[in-house]
JSON list of C-alpha atoms and ligand atoms in Angstrom, two decimals:
[
{"chain": "A", "resi": 4, "resn": "MET", "atom": "CA", "xyz": [82.72, 132.19, 105.65]},
{"chain": "A", "resi": 5, "resn": "LYS", "atom": "CA", "xyz": [86.06, 133.36, 104.28]},
{"chain": "A", "resi": 6, "resn": "ALA", "atom": "CA", "xyz": [88.84, 133.89, 106.82]},
{"chain": "A", "resi": 7, "resn": "ALA", "atom": "CA", "xyz": [91.91, 136.12, 107.00]},
{"chain": "A", "resi": 8, "resn": "LEU", "atom": "CA", "xyz": [94.81, 135.74, 109.42]},
{"chain": "A", "resi": 9, "resn": "LEU", "atom": "CA", "xyz": [96.27, 139.03, 110.66]},
{"chain": "A", "resi": 10, "resn": "VAL", "atom": "CA", "xyz": [99.76, 138.67, 112.11]},
{"chain": "A", "resi": 11, "resn": "VAL", "atom": "CA", "xyz": [100.47, 141.82, 114.12]},
{"chain": "A", "resi": 12, "resn": "ASP", "atom": "CA", "xyz": [103.91, 143.35, 114.73]},
{"chain": "A", "resi": 13, "resn": "MET", "atom": "CA", "xyz": [106.11, 140.23, 115.08]},
{"chain": "A", "resi": 14, "resn": "GLN", "atom": "CA", "xyz": [109.17, 142.50, 115.06]},
{"chain": "A", "resi": 15, "resn": "GLU", "atom": "CA", "xyz": [112.62, 142.42, 116.67]},
{"chain": "A", "resi": 16, "resn": "ASP", "atom": "CA", "xyz": [111.94, 145.39, 118.96]},
{"chain": "A", "resi": 17, "resn": "PHE", "atom": "CA", "xyz": [108.96, 143.59, 120.53]},
{"chain": "A", "resi": 18, "resn": "CYS", "atom": "CA", "xyz": [110.94, 140.39, 121.15]},
{"chain": "A", "resi": 19, "resn": "PRO", "atom": "CA", "xyz": [113.51, 139.23, 123.67]},
{"chain": "A", "resi": 20, "resn": "PRO", "atom": "CA", "xyz": [116.43, 139.19, 124.02]},
{"chain": "A", "resi": 21, "resn": "ARG", "atom": "CA", "xyz": [117.34, 142.52, 122.43]},
{"chain": "A", "resi": 22, "resn": "GLY", "atom": "CA", "xyz": [114.09, 144.30, 121.62]},
{"chain": "A", "resi": 23, "resn": "SER", "atom": "CA", "xyz": [113.83, 147.84, 123.00]},
{"chain": "A", "resi": 24, "resn": "LEU", "atom": "CA", "xyz": [110.16, 147.18, 123.90]},
{"chain": "A", "resi": 25, "resn": "ALA", "atom": "CA", "xyz": [110.48, 143.44, 124.37]},
{"chain": "A", "resi": 26, "resn": "VAL", "atom": "CA", "xyz": [107.28, 141.59, 125.28]},
{"chain": "A", "resi": 27, "resn": "GLN", "atom": "CA", "xyz": [107.84, 138.61, 127.60]},
{"chain": "A", "resi": 28, "resn": "GLU", "atom": "CA", "xyz": [107.88, 135.37, 125.56]},
{"chain": "A", "resi": 29, "resn": "GLY", "atom": "CA", "xyz": [107.22, 137.41, 122.42]},
{"chain": "A", "resi": 30, "resn": "ARG", "atom": "CA", "xyz": [109.49, 135.23, 120.31]},
{"chain": "A", "resi": 31, "resn": "ASP", "atom": "CA", "xyz": [108.02, 131.99, 121.71]},
{"chain": "A", "resi": 32, "resn": "ILE", "atom": "CA", "xyz": [104.76, 132.36, 119.78]},
{"chain": "A", "resi": 33, "resn": "ALA", "atom": "CA", "xyz": [106.48, 132.09, 116.38]},
{"chain": "A", "resi": 34, "resn": "PRO", "atom": "CA", "xyz": [105.84, 128.31, 116.03]},
{"chain": "A", "resi": 35, "resn": "VAL", "atom": "CA", "xyz": [102.09, 128.56, 116.69]},
{"chain": "A", "resi": 36, "resn": "ILE", "atom": "CA", "xyz": [101.85, 131.54, 114.32]},
{"chain": "A", "resi": 37, "resn": "ASN", "atom": "CA", "xyz": [103.71, 129.52, 111.66]},
{"chain": "A", "resi": 38, "resn": "SER", "atom": "CA", "xyz": [101.26, 126.62, 111.98]},
{"chain": "A", "resi": 39, "resn": "LEU", "atom": "CA", "xyz": [98.40, 129.08, 111.58]},
{"chain": "A", "resi": 40, "resn": "LEU", "atom": "CA", "xyz": [100.10, 130.64, 108.55]},
{"chain": "A", "resi": 41, "resn": "ALA", "atom": "CA", "xyz": [100.35, 127.13, 107.06]},
{"chain": "A", "resi": 42, "resn": "HIS", "atom": "CA", "xyz": [96.65, 126.39, 107.68]},
{"chain": "A", "resi": 43, "resn": "SER", "atom": "CA", "xyz": [94.90, 126.11, 104.33]},
{"chain": "A", "resi": 44, "resn": "GLY", "atom": "CA", "xyz": [91.63, 127.36, 105.87]},
{"chain": "A", "resi": 45, "resn": "PHE", "atom": "CA", "xyz": [92.85, 130.96, 105.63]},
{"chain": "A", "resi": 46, "resn": "ALA", "atom": "CA", "xyz": [92.05, 132.63, 102.33]},
{"chain": "A", "resi": 47, "resn": "LEU", "atom": "CA", "xyz": [94.35, 135.53, 103.12]},
{"chain": "A", "resi": 48, "resn": "ARG", "atom": "CA", "xyz": [97.38, 136.28, 105.32]},
{"chain": "A", "resi": 49, "resn": "VAL", "atom": "CA", "xyz": [98.28, 139.82, 106.35]},
{"chain": "A", "resi": 50, "resn": "MET", "atom": "CA", "xyz": [101.34, 141.00, 108.29]},
{"chain": "A", "resi": 51, "resn": "SER", "atom": "CA", "xyz": [101.46, 144.36, 110.04]},
{"chain": "A", "resi": 52, "resn": "GLN", "atom": "CA", "xyz": [104.58, 146.25, 111.05]},
{"chain": "A", "resi": 53, "resn": "ASP", "atom": "CA", "xyz": [104.85, 149.05, 113.59]},
{"chain": "A", "resi": 54, "resn": "TYR", "atom": "CA", "xyz": [106.95, 151.53, 111.61]},
{"chain": "A", "resi": 55, "resn": "HIS", "atom": "CA", "xyz": [107.83, 154.87, 113.18]},
{"chain": "A", "resi": 56, "resn": "PRO", "atom": "CA", "xyz": [109.89, 157.86, 112.13]},
{"chain": "A", "resi": 57, "resn": "MET", "atom": "CA", "xyz": [112.66, 158.79, 114.60]},
{"chain": "A", "resi": 58, "resn": "ASN", "atom": "CA", "xyz": [110.67, 161.84, 115.75]},
{"chain": "A", "resi": 59, "resn": "HIS", "atom": "CA", "xyz": [107.53, 159.83, 116.62]},
{"chain": "A", "resi": 60, "resn": "ILE", "atom": "CA", "xyz": [105.28, 161.30, 119.31]},
{"chain": "A", "resi": 61, "resn": "SER", "atom": "CA", "xyz": [105.19, 158.04, 121.32]},
{"chain": "A", "resi": 62, "resn": "PHE", "atom": "CA", "xyz": [108.94, 157.99, 121.94]},
{"chain": "A", "resi": 63, "resn": "ALA", "atom": "CA", "xyz": [109.91, 159.03, 125.47]},
{"chain": "A", "resi": 64, "resn": "ASP", "atom": "CA", "xyz": [113.18, 160.50, 124.16]},
{"chain": "A", "resi": 65, "resn": "ASN", "atom": "CA", "xyz": [111.25, 163.05, 122.09]},
{"chain": "A", "resi": 66, "resn": "HIS", "atom": "CA", "xyz": [109.79, 164.69, 125.21]},
{"chain": "A", "resi": 67, "resn": "PRO", "atom": "CA", "xyz": [111.42, 166.73, 127.99]},
{"chain": "A", "resi": 68, "resn": "ALA", "atom": "CA", "xyz": [112.29, 165.21, 131.38]},
{"chain": "A", "resi": 69, "resn": "PRO", "atom": "CA", "xyz": [111.08, 164.59, 133.98]},
{"chain": "A", "resi": 70, "resn": "ASN", "atom": "CA", "xyz": [107.64, 163.74, 132.57]},
{"chain": "A", "resi": 71, "resn": "ASN", "atom": "CA", "xyz": [108.94, 161.43, 129.87]},
{"chain": "A", "resi": 72, "resn": "ARG", "atom": "CA", "xyz": [109.44, 158.13, 131.65]},
{"chain": "A", "resi": 73, "resn": "PRO", "atom": "CA", "xyz": [108.60, 155.34, 129.21]},
{"chain": "A", "resi": 74, "resn": "PHE", "atom": "CA", "xyz": [105.69, 153.00, 130.16]},
{"chain": "A", "resi": 75, "resn": "GLU", "atom": "CA", "xyz": [104.56, 155.42, 132.91]},
{"chain": "A", "resi": 76, "resn": "CYS", "atom": "CA", "xyz": [104.11, 158.92, 131.50]},
{"chain": "A", "resi": 77, "resn": "VAL", "atom": "CA", "xyz": [101.53, 160.16, 129.03]},
{"chain": "A", "resi": 78, "resn": "ILE", "atom": "CA", "xyz": [101.50, 163.25, 126.83]},
{"chain": "A", "resi": 79, "resn": "THR", "atom": "CA", "xyz": [98.70, 165.04, 124.97]},
{"chain": "A", "resi": 80, "resn": "MET", "atom": "CA", "xyz": [98.23, 164.26, 121.29]},
{"chain": "A", "resi": 81, "resn": "ASN", "atom": "CA", "xyz": [96.04, 166.12, 118.78]},
{"chain": "A", "resi": 82, "resn": "ASN", "atom": "CA", "xyz": [93.75, 164.60, 116.17]},
{"chain": "A", "resi": 83, "resn": "PRO", "atom": "CA", "xyz": [95.43, 164.85, 112.75]},
{"chain": "A", "resi": 84, "resn": "ALA", "atom": "CA", "xyz": [92.06, 165.16, 110.96]},
{"chain": "A", "resi": 85, "resn": "PRO", "atom": "CA", "xyz": [91.87, 168.75, 109.62]},
{"chain": "A", "resi": 86, "resn": "GLU", "atom": "CA", "xyz": [88.35, 169.39, 110.90]},
{"chain": "A", "resi": 87, "resn": "LYS", "atom": "CA", "xyz": [89.04, 167.82, 114.34]},
{"chain": "A", "resi": 88, "resn": "LYS", "atom": "CA", "xyz": [92.37, 169.40, 115.26]},
{"chain": "A", "resi": 89, "resn": "ALA", "atom": "CA", "xyz": [91.07, 170.50, 118.69]},
{"chain": "A", "resi": 90, "resn": "GLU", "atom": "CA", "xyz": [90.37, 166.93, 119.78]},
{"chain": "A", "resi": 91, "resn": "THR", "atom": "CA", "xyz": [93.04, 165.50, 122.07]},
{"chain": "A", "resi": 92, "resn": "ARG", "atom": "CA", "xyz": [93.93, 162.14, 123.57]},
{"chain": "A", "resi": 93, "resn": "LEU", "atom": "CA", "xyz": [96.46, 161.02, 126.13]},
{"chain": "A", "resi": 94, "resn": "GLN", "atom": "CA", "xyz": [99.32, 159.05, 124.62]},
{"chain": "A", "resi": 95, "resn": "ARG", "atom": "CA", "xyz": [101.49, 156.69, 126.62]},
{"chain": "A", "resi": 96, "resn": "LEU", "atom": "CA", "xyz": [105.24, 157.08, 126.11]},
{"chain": "A", "resi": 97, "resn": "TRP", "atom": "CA", "xyz": [107.39, 154.16, 124.99]},
{"chain": "A", "resi": 98, "resn": "PRO", "atom": "CA", "xyz": [111.07, 153.45, 124.55]},
{"chain": "A", "resi": 99, "resn": "VAL", "atom": "CA", "xyz": [112.27, 154.22, 121.02]},
{"chain": "A", "resi": 100, "resn": "HIS", "atom": "CA", "xyz": [111.13, 151.22, 118.96]},
{"chain": "A", "resi": 101, "resn": "CYS", "atom": "CA", "xyz": [110.49, 150.02, 115.41]},
{"chain": "A", "resi": 102, "resn": "VAL", "atom": "CA", "xyz": [112.20, 152.97, 113.76]},
{"chain": "A", "resi": 103, "resn": "GLU", "atom": "CA", "xyz": [111.82, 152.89, 109.99]},
{"chain": "A", "resi": 104, "resn": "GLY", "atom": "CA", "xyz": [114.66, 151.13, 108.23]},
{"chain": "A", "resi": 105, "resn": "THR", "atom": "CA", "xyz": [116.30, 149.77, 111.40]},
{"chain": "A", "resi": 106, "resn": "GLN", "atom": "CA", "xyz": [116.95, 146.19, 112.51]},
{"chain": "A", "resi": 107, "resn": "GLY", "atom": "CA", "xyz": [114.41, 146.63, 115.33]},
{"chain": "A", "resi": 108, "resn": "ALA", "atom": "CA", "xyz": [111.62, 147.17, 112.80]},
{"chain": "A", "resi": 109, "resn": "GLU", "atom": "CA", "xyz": [112.34, 143.90, 110.96]},
{"chain": "A", "resi": 110, "resn": "ILE", "atom": "CA", "xyz": [109.97, 140.94, 111.18]},
{"chain": "A", "resi": 111, "resn": "ILE", "atom": "CA", "xyz": [111.72, 138.26, 113.27]},
{"chain": "A", "resi": 112, "resn": "PRO", "atom": "CA", "xyz": [113.34, 135.60, 111.04]},
{"chain": "A", "resi": 113, "resn": "GLU", "atom": "CA", "xyz": [111.47, 132.79, 112.86]},
{"chain": "A", "resi": 114, "resn": "ILE", "atom": "CA", "xyz": [108.25, 133.84, 111.11]},
{"chain": "A", "resi": 115, "resn": "GLU", "atom": "CA", "xyz": [107.61, 132.02, 107.85]},
{"chain": "A", "resi": 116, "resn": "THR", "atom": "CA", "xyz": [106.61, 134.88, 105.51]},
{"chain": "A", "resi": 117, "resn": "SER", "atom": "CA", "xyz": [106.37, 133.12, 102.13]},
{"chain": "A", "resi": 118, "resn": "LYS", "atom": "CA", "xyz": [102.54, 133.06, 102.13]},
{"chain": "A", "resi": 119, "resn": "ILE", "atom": "CA", "xyz": [101.91, 136.67, 103.17]},
{"chain": "A", "resi": 120, "resn": "ASP", "atom": "CA", "xyz": [99.49, 138.41, 100.79]},
{"chain": "A", "resi": 121, "resn": "LEU", "atom": "CA", "xyz": [99.76, 141.93, 102.19]},
{"chain": "A", "resi": 122, "resn": "TYR", "atom": "CA", "xyz": [102.12, 143.89, 104.44]},
{"chain": "A", "resi": 123, "resn": "VAL", "atom": "CA", "xyz": [100.77, 146.90, 106.33]},
{"chain": "A", "resi": 124, "resn": "LYS", "atom": "CA", "xyz": [103.15, 149.47, 107.77]},
{"chain": "A", "resi": 125, "resn": "LYS", "atom": "CA", "xyz": [101.52, 151.69, 110.40]},
{"chain": "A", "resi": 126, "resn": "GLY", "atom": "CA", "xyz": [102.42, 154.46, 112.83]},
{"chain": "A", "resi": 127, "resn": "MET", "atom": "CA", "xyz": [104.35, 156.36, 110.17]},
{"chain": "A", "resi": 128, "resn": "HIS", "atom": "CA", "xyz": [102.88, 159.82, 110.93]},
{"chain": "A", "resi": 129, "resn": "HIS", "atom": "CA", "xyz": [105.17, 161.40, 113.55]},
{"chain": "A", "resi": 130, "resn": "GLU", "atom": "CA", "xyz": [102.35, 163.27, 115.32]},
{"chain": "A", "resi": 131, "resn": "VAL", "atom": "CA", "xyz": [99.90, 160.42, 115.88]},
{"chain": "A", "resi": 132, "resn": "GLU", "atom": "CA", "xyz": [99.84, 156.91, 117.39]},
{"chain": "A", "resi": 133, "resn": "MET", "atom": "CA", "xyz": [98.44, 154.00, 115.44]},
{"chain": "A", "resi": 134, "resn": "TYR", "atom": "CA", "xyz": [98.15, 150.73, 117.36]},
{"chain": "A", "resi": 135, "resn": "SER", "atom": "CA", "xyz": [95.45, 149.24, 115.14]},
{"chain": "A", "resi": 136, "resn": "ALA", "atom": "CA", "xyz": [96.16, 148.26, 111.54]},
{"chain": "A", "resi": 137, "resn": "PHE", "atom": "CA", "xyz": [92.73, 149.70, 110.62]},
{"chain": "A", "resi": 138, "resn": "ALA", "atom": "CA", "xyz": [92.59, 153.10, 112.34]},
{"chain": "A", "resi": 139, "resn": "ASP", "atom": "CA", "xyz": [94.76, 155.66, 114.11]},
{"chain": "A", "resi": 140, "resn": "ALA", "atom": "CA", "xyz": [94.44, 156.36, 117.84]},
{"chain": "A", "resi": 141, "resn": "PHE", "atom": "CA", "xyz": [91.55, 158.79, 117.16]},
{"chain": "A", "resi": 142, "resn": "GLY", "atom": "CA", "xyz": [89.63, 156.19, 115.20]},
{"chain": "A", "resi": 143, "resn": "ASN", "atom": "CA", "xyz": [90.31, 157.90, 111.88]},
{"chain": "A", "resi": 144, "resn": "VAL", "atom": "CA", "xyz": [89.82, 155.40, 109.06]},
{"chain": "A", "resi": 145, "resn": "ASP", "atom": "CA", "xyz": [89.33, 157.76, 106.12]},
{"chain": "A", "resi": 146, "resn": "PRO", "atom": "CA", "xyz": [92.34, 157.12, 103.85]},
{"chain": "A", "resi": 147, "resn": "ALA", "atom": "CA", "xyz": [92.45, 160.87, 103.19]},
{"chain": "A", "resi": 148, "resn": "VAL", "atom": "CA", "xyz": [93.32, 161.34, 106.89]},
{"chain": "A", "resi": 149, "resn": "THR", "atom": "CA", "xyz": [95.34, 158.16, 107.56]},
{"chain": "A", "resi": 150, "resn": "ALA", "atom": "CA", "xyz": [97.46, 158.23, 104.38]},
{"chain": "A", "resi": 151, "resn": "GLN", "atom": "CA", "xyz": [100.48, 159.61, 106.27]},
{"chain": "A", "resi": 152, "resn": "SER", "atom": "CA", "xyz": [100.08, 156.97, 109.01]},
{"chain": "A", "resi": 153, "resn": "VAL", "atom": "CA", "xyz": [99.54, 153.73, 107.12]},
{"chain": "A", "resi": 154, "resn": "ASP", "atom": "CA", "xyz": [100.45, 152.39, 103.69]},
{"chain": "A", "resi": 155, "resn": "ALA", "atom": "CA", "xyz": [97.37, 150.21, 103.04]},
{"chain": "A", "resi": 156, "resn": "ASP", "atom": "CA", "xyz": [93.60, 150.45, 103.37]},
{"chain": "A", "resi": 157, "resn": "LEU", "atom": "CA", "xyz": [93.14, 147.14, 105.17]},
{"chain": "A", "resi": 158, "resn": "LYS", "atom": "CA", "xyz": [89.35, 147.26, 105.45]},
{"chain": "A", "resi": 159, "resn": "SER", "atom": "CA", "xyz": [88.88, 147.87, 101.72]},
{"chain": "A", "resi": 160, "resn": "PHE", "atom": "CA", "xyz": [91.44, 145.20, 100.90]},
{"chain": "A", "resi": 161, "resn": "LEU", "atom": "CA", "xyz": [89.71, 142.55, 103.03]},
{"chain": "A", "resi": 162, "resn": "ILE", "atom": "CA", "xyz": [86.29, 143.49, 101.65]},
{"chain": "A", "resi": 163, "resn": "SER", "atom": "CA", "xyz": [87.61, 143.34, 98.07]},
{"chain": "A", "resi": 164, "resn": "LYS", "atom": "CA", "xyz": [88.74, 139.75, 98.77]},
{"chain": "A", "resi": 165, "resn": "GLY", "atom": "CA", "xyz": [85.37, 138.75, 100.21]},
{"chain": "A", "resi": 166, "resn": "ILE", "atom": "CA", "xyz": [86.69, 138.24, 103.74]},
{"chain": "A", "resi": 167, "resn": "THR", "atom": "CA", "xyz": [84.04, 137.74, 106.44]},
{"chain": "A", "resi": 168, "resn": "ASP", "atom": "CA", "xyz": [86.10, 136.58, 109.45]},
{"chain": "A", "resi": 169, "resn": "VAL", "atom": "CA", "xyz": [89.35, 137.99, 110.82]},
{"chain": "A", "resi": 170, "resn": "PHE", "atom": "CA", "xyz": [91.69, 136.11, 113.18]},
{"chain": "A", "resi": 171, "resn": "VAL", "atom": "CA", "xyz": [94.26, 138.29, 114.97]},
{"chain": "A", "resi": 172, "resn": "VAL", "atom": "CA", "xyz": [97.58, 137.07, 116.47]},
{"chain": "A", "resi": 173, "resn": "GLY", "atom": "CA", "xyz": [100.98, 138.55, 117.35]},
{"chain": "A", "resi": 174, "resn": "LEU", "atom": "CA", "xyz": [102.21, 141.39, 119.55]},
{"chain": "A", "resi": 175, "resn": "ALA", "atom": "CA", "xyz": [101.18, 142.88, 121.76]},
{"chain": "A", "resi": 176, "resn": "GLY", "atom": "CA", "xyz": [97.94, 141.42, 123.06]},
{"chain": "A", "resi": 177, "resn": "ASP", "atom": "CA", "xyz": [97.15, 144.44, 125.23]},
{"chain": "A", "resi": 178, "resn": "TYR", "atom": "CA", "xyz": [97.94, 147.03, 122.53]},
{"chain": "A", "resi": 179, "resn": "CYS", "atom": "CA", "xyz": [98.18, 146.46, 118.79]},
{"chain": "A", "resi": 180, "resn": "VAL", "atom": "CA", "xyz": [96.48, 143.04, 118.72]},
{"chain": "A", "resi": 181, "resn": "LYS", "atom": "CA", "xyz": [93.62, 144.29, 120.91]},
{"chain": "A", "resi": 182, "resn": "TYR", "atom": "CA", "xyz": [92.99, 147.46, 118.93]},
{"chain": "A", "resi": 183, "resn": "THR", "atom": "CA", "xyz": [93.28, 145.69, 115.58]},
{"chain": "A", "resi": 184, "resn": "ALA", "atom": "CA", "xyz": [90.76, 143.02, 116.63]},
{"chain": "A", "resi": 185, "resn": "ILE", "atom": "CA", "xyz": [88.32, 145.62, 118.00]},
{"chain": "A", "resi": 186, "resn": "ASP", "atom": "CA", "xyz": [88.57, 147.68, 114.81]},
{"chain": "A", "resi": 187, "resn": "ALA", "atom": "CA", "xyz": [88.03, 144.55, 112.71]},
{"chain": "A", "resi": 188, "resn": "ALA", "atom": "CA", "xyz": [84.76, 144.03, 114.58]},
{"chain": "A", "resi": 189, "resn": "ARG", "atom": "CA", "xyz": [83.86, 147.71, 114.12]},
{"chain": "A", "resi": 190, "resn": "ALA", "atom": "CA", "xyz": [84.58, 147.35, 110.41]},
{"chain": "A", "resi": 191, "resn": "GLY", "atom": "CA", "xyz": [81.94, 144.63, 110.26]},
{"chain": "A", "resi": 192, "resn": "PHE", "atom": "CA", "xyz": [84.07, 141.48, 110.27]},
{"chain": "A", "resi": 193, "resn": "ILE", "atom": "CA", "xyz": [83.56, 138.59, 112.67]},
{"chain": "A", "resi": 194, "resn": "SER", "atom": "CA", "xyz": [86.66, 139.06, 114.80]},
{"chain": "A", "resi": 195, "resn": "TYR", "atom": "CA", "xyz": [88.74, 136.65, 116.88]},
{"chain": "A", "resi": 196, "resn": "VAL", "atom": "CA", "xyz": [91.94, 136.81, 118.92]},
{"chain": "A", "resi": 197, "resn": "ILE", "atom": "CA", "xyz": [93.83, 133.51, 119.21]},
{"chain": "A", "resi": 198, "resn": "GLU", "atom": "CA", "xyz": [95.12, 133.79, 122.75]},
{"chain": "A", "resi": 199, "resn": "ASP", "atom": "CA", "xyz": [97.96, 131.28, 122.66]},
{"chain": "A", "resi": 200, "resn": "ALA", "atom": "CA", "xyz": [99.33, 133.16, 119.65]},
{"chain": "A", "resi": 201, "resn": "THR", "atom": "CA", "xyz": [99.72, 136.49, 121.44]},
{"chain": "A", "resi": 202, "resn": "ARG", "atom": "CA", "xyz": [101.67, 137.92, 124.41]},
{"chain": "A", "resi": 203, "resn": "CYS", "atom": "CA", "xyz": [101.23, 141.15, 126.35]},
{"chain": "A", "resi": 204, "resn": "VAL", "atom": "CA", "xyz": [103.33, 144.13, 127.42]},
{"chain": "A", "resi": 205, "resn": "ILE", "atom": "CA", "xyz": [101.78, 143.58, 130.87]},
{"chain": "A", "resi": 206, "resn": "PRO", "atom": "CA", "xyz": [101.24, 139.80, 130.97]},
{"chain": "A", "resi": 207, "resn": "GLY", "atom": "CA", "xyz": [98.72, 139.24, 133.82]},
{"chain": "A", "resi": 208, "resn": "VAL", "atom": "CA", "xyz": [96.61, 142.35, 134.39]},
{"chain": "A", "resi": 209, "resn": "GLY", "atom": "CA", "xyz": [97.14, 143.65, 130.86]},
{"chain": "A", "resi": 210, "resn": "TRP", "atom": "CA", "xyz": [95.65, 140.57, 129.26]},
{"chain": "A", "resi": 211, "resn": "GLU", "atom": "CA", "xyz": [92.75, 140.31, 131.72]},
{"chain": "A", "resi": 212, "resn": "GLN", "atom": "CA", "xyz": [91.79, 143.92, 130.96]},
{"chain": "A", "resi": 213, "resn": "ALA", "atom": "CA", "xyz": [92.29, 143.41, 127.21]},
{"chain": "A", "resi": 214, "resn": "LYS", "atom": "CA", "xyz": [90.04, 140.33, 127.24]},
{"chain": "A", "resi": 215, "resn": "GLN", "atom": "CA", "xyz": [87.30, 142.34, 128.94]},
{"chain": "A", "resi": 216, "resn": "GLU", "atom": "CA", "xyz": [87.52, 145.11, 126.29]},
{"chain": "A", "resi": 217, "resn": "LEU", "atom": "CA", "xyz": [87.63, 142.56, 123.48]},
{"chain": "A", "resi": 218, "resn": "HIS", "atom": "CA", "xyz": [84.59, 140.82, 124.88]},
{"chain": "A", "resi": 219, "resn": "GLU", "atom": "CA", "xyz": [82.66, 144.10, 125.14]},
{"chain": "A", "resi": 220, "resn": "ALA", "atom": "CA", "xyz": [83.53, 144.89, 121.52]},
{"chain": "A", "resi": 221, "resn": "GLY", "atom": "CA", "xyz": [82.17, 141.55, 120.37]},
{"chain": "A", "resi": 222, "resn": "VAL", "atom": "CA", "xyz": [85.55, 139.92, 119.69]},
{"chain": "A", "resi": 223, "resn": "SER", "atom": "CA", "xyz": [85.83, 136.21, 120.54]},
{"chain": "A", "resi": 224, "resn": "ILE", "atom": "CA", "xyz": [88.88, 134.88, 122.38]},
{"chain": "A", "resi": 225, "resn": "ILE", "atom": "CA", "xyz": [89.79, 131.43, 121.10]},
{"chain": "A", "resi": 226, "resn": "ARG", "atom": "CA", "xyz": [92.70, 128.98, 121.08]},
{"chain": "A", "resi": 227, "resn": "SER", "atom": "CA", "xyz": [94.70, 127.70, 118.13]},
{"chain": "A", "resi": 228, "resn": "ASP", "atom": "CA", "xyz": [93.60, 124.12, 118.87]},
{"chain": "A", "resi": 229, "resn": "GLY", "atom": "CA", "xyz": [89.96, 125.12, 119.29]},
{"chain": "A", "resi": 230, "resn": "PRO", "atom": "CA", "xyz": [87.00, 124.24, 117.06]},
{"chain": "A", "resi": 231, "resn": "GLU", "atom": "CA", "xyz": [86.90, 127.62, 115.27]},
{"chain": "A", "resi": 232, "resn": "ILE", "atom": "CA", "xyz": [90.25, 126.78, 113.68]},
{"chain": "A", "resi": 233, "resn": "SER", "atom": "CA", "xyz": [89.96, 123.01, 113.29]},
{"chain": "A", "resi": 234, "resn": "ARG", "atom": "CA", "xyz": [86.56, 123.19, 111.59]},
{"chain": "A", "resi": 235, "resn": "MET", "atom": "CA", "xyz": [87.83, 125.67, 109.01]},
{"chain": "A", "resi": 236, "resn": "GLY", "atom": "CA", "xyz": [87.86, 124.09, 105.62]},
{"chain": "A", "resi": 237, "resn": "GLY", "atom": "CA", "xyz": [90.91, 124.12, 103.46]},
{"chain": "A", "resi": 238, "resn": "ASP", "atom": "CA", "xyz": [91.97, 122.91, 100.10]},
{"chain": "A", "resi": 239, "resn": "SER", "atom": "CA", "xyz": [94.70, 120.58, 101.27]},
{"chain": "B", "resi": 323, "resn": "VGL", "atom": "C1", "xyz": [102.85, 148.34, 120.21]},
{"chain": "B", "resi": 323, "resn": "VGL", "atom": "C2", "xyz": [103.39, 149.76, 121.93]},
{"chain": "B", "resi": 323, "resn": "VGL", "atom": "C3", "xyz": [103.85, 150.70, 121.04]},
{"chain": "B", "resi": 323, "resn": "VGL", "atom": "C4", "xyz": [102.30, 147.01, 119.77]},
{"chain": "B", "resi": 323, "resn": "VGL", "atom": "C5", "xyz": [103.30, 149.27, 119.30]},
{"chain": "B", "resi": 323, "resn": "VGL", "atom": "O1", "xyz": [102.67, 146.54, 118.67]},
{"chain": "B", "resi": 323, "resn": "VGL", "atom": "O2", "xyz": [101.51, 146.43, 120.53]},
{"chain": "B", "resi": 323, "resn": "VGL", "atom": "N1", "xyz": [102.87, 148.59, 121.51]},
{"chain": "B", "resi": 323, "resn": "VGL", "atom": "N2", "xyz": [103.79, 150.44, 119.73]},
{"chain": "B", "resi": 324, "resn": "ZN", "atom": "ZN1", "xyz": [104.79, 151.73, 118.32]}
]
């Protein structure tokens, strides 16, 4: 086996005390993520960043009141794939967050980034959501379709490096971490979420529901001090 660590969206806007979409205890997982980043058992370390233009479809402020309350309201979004334009999905609205080039989009300084092999910016297409680092909200993975949304082809990159197993951590457990781990499994990798290295937008119910979906998708939920991590070889 050859393992990659995927650190999802550890950005200022997802962290207390000032993040616009702060996840409870979001900043508190930095130490456990740093110990994982230092683990020599990982052959590869990838960091994703939610990275939206100001006019992004998921921002409540870009939609008319009264049906634009963040966290509660949804709007209709169209598939960006040329041959699937009629397909729609409901998109939840969020406070403005992780706007390209702003402080809120920065990786929090607590994260030790010196060993990162690849950064993936996602959610860059203003008309479509992209929670997962592998696919947009419609499941589009063809780089010809996702090129405006994401700046790397993560699946091809991992395959080119011989990666077999993917371990996902970061924010948020019930959104970007969940969808990234599910898509890793769909892409053919053995996929894990390390549950003490993630936190959720909705801590109790959100995580329970996410665990169920992860389980159904064949993703294993493990802990950072569990055997899957400790048995991983390393060169130091
Ligand atoms: C996320 C909501 C909106 C996440 C990103 O990183 O989990 N959640 N955009
Ligand atoms: Zn976002």
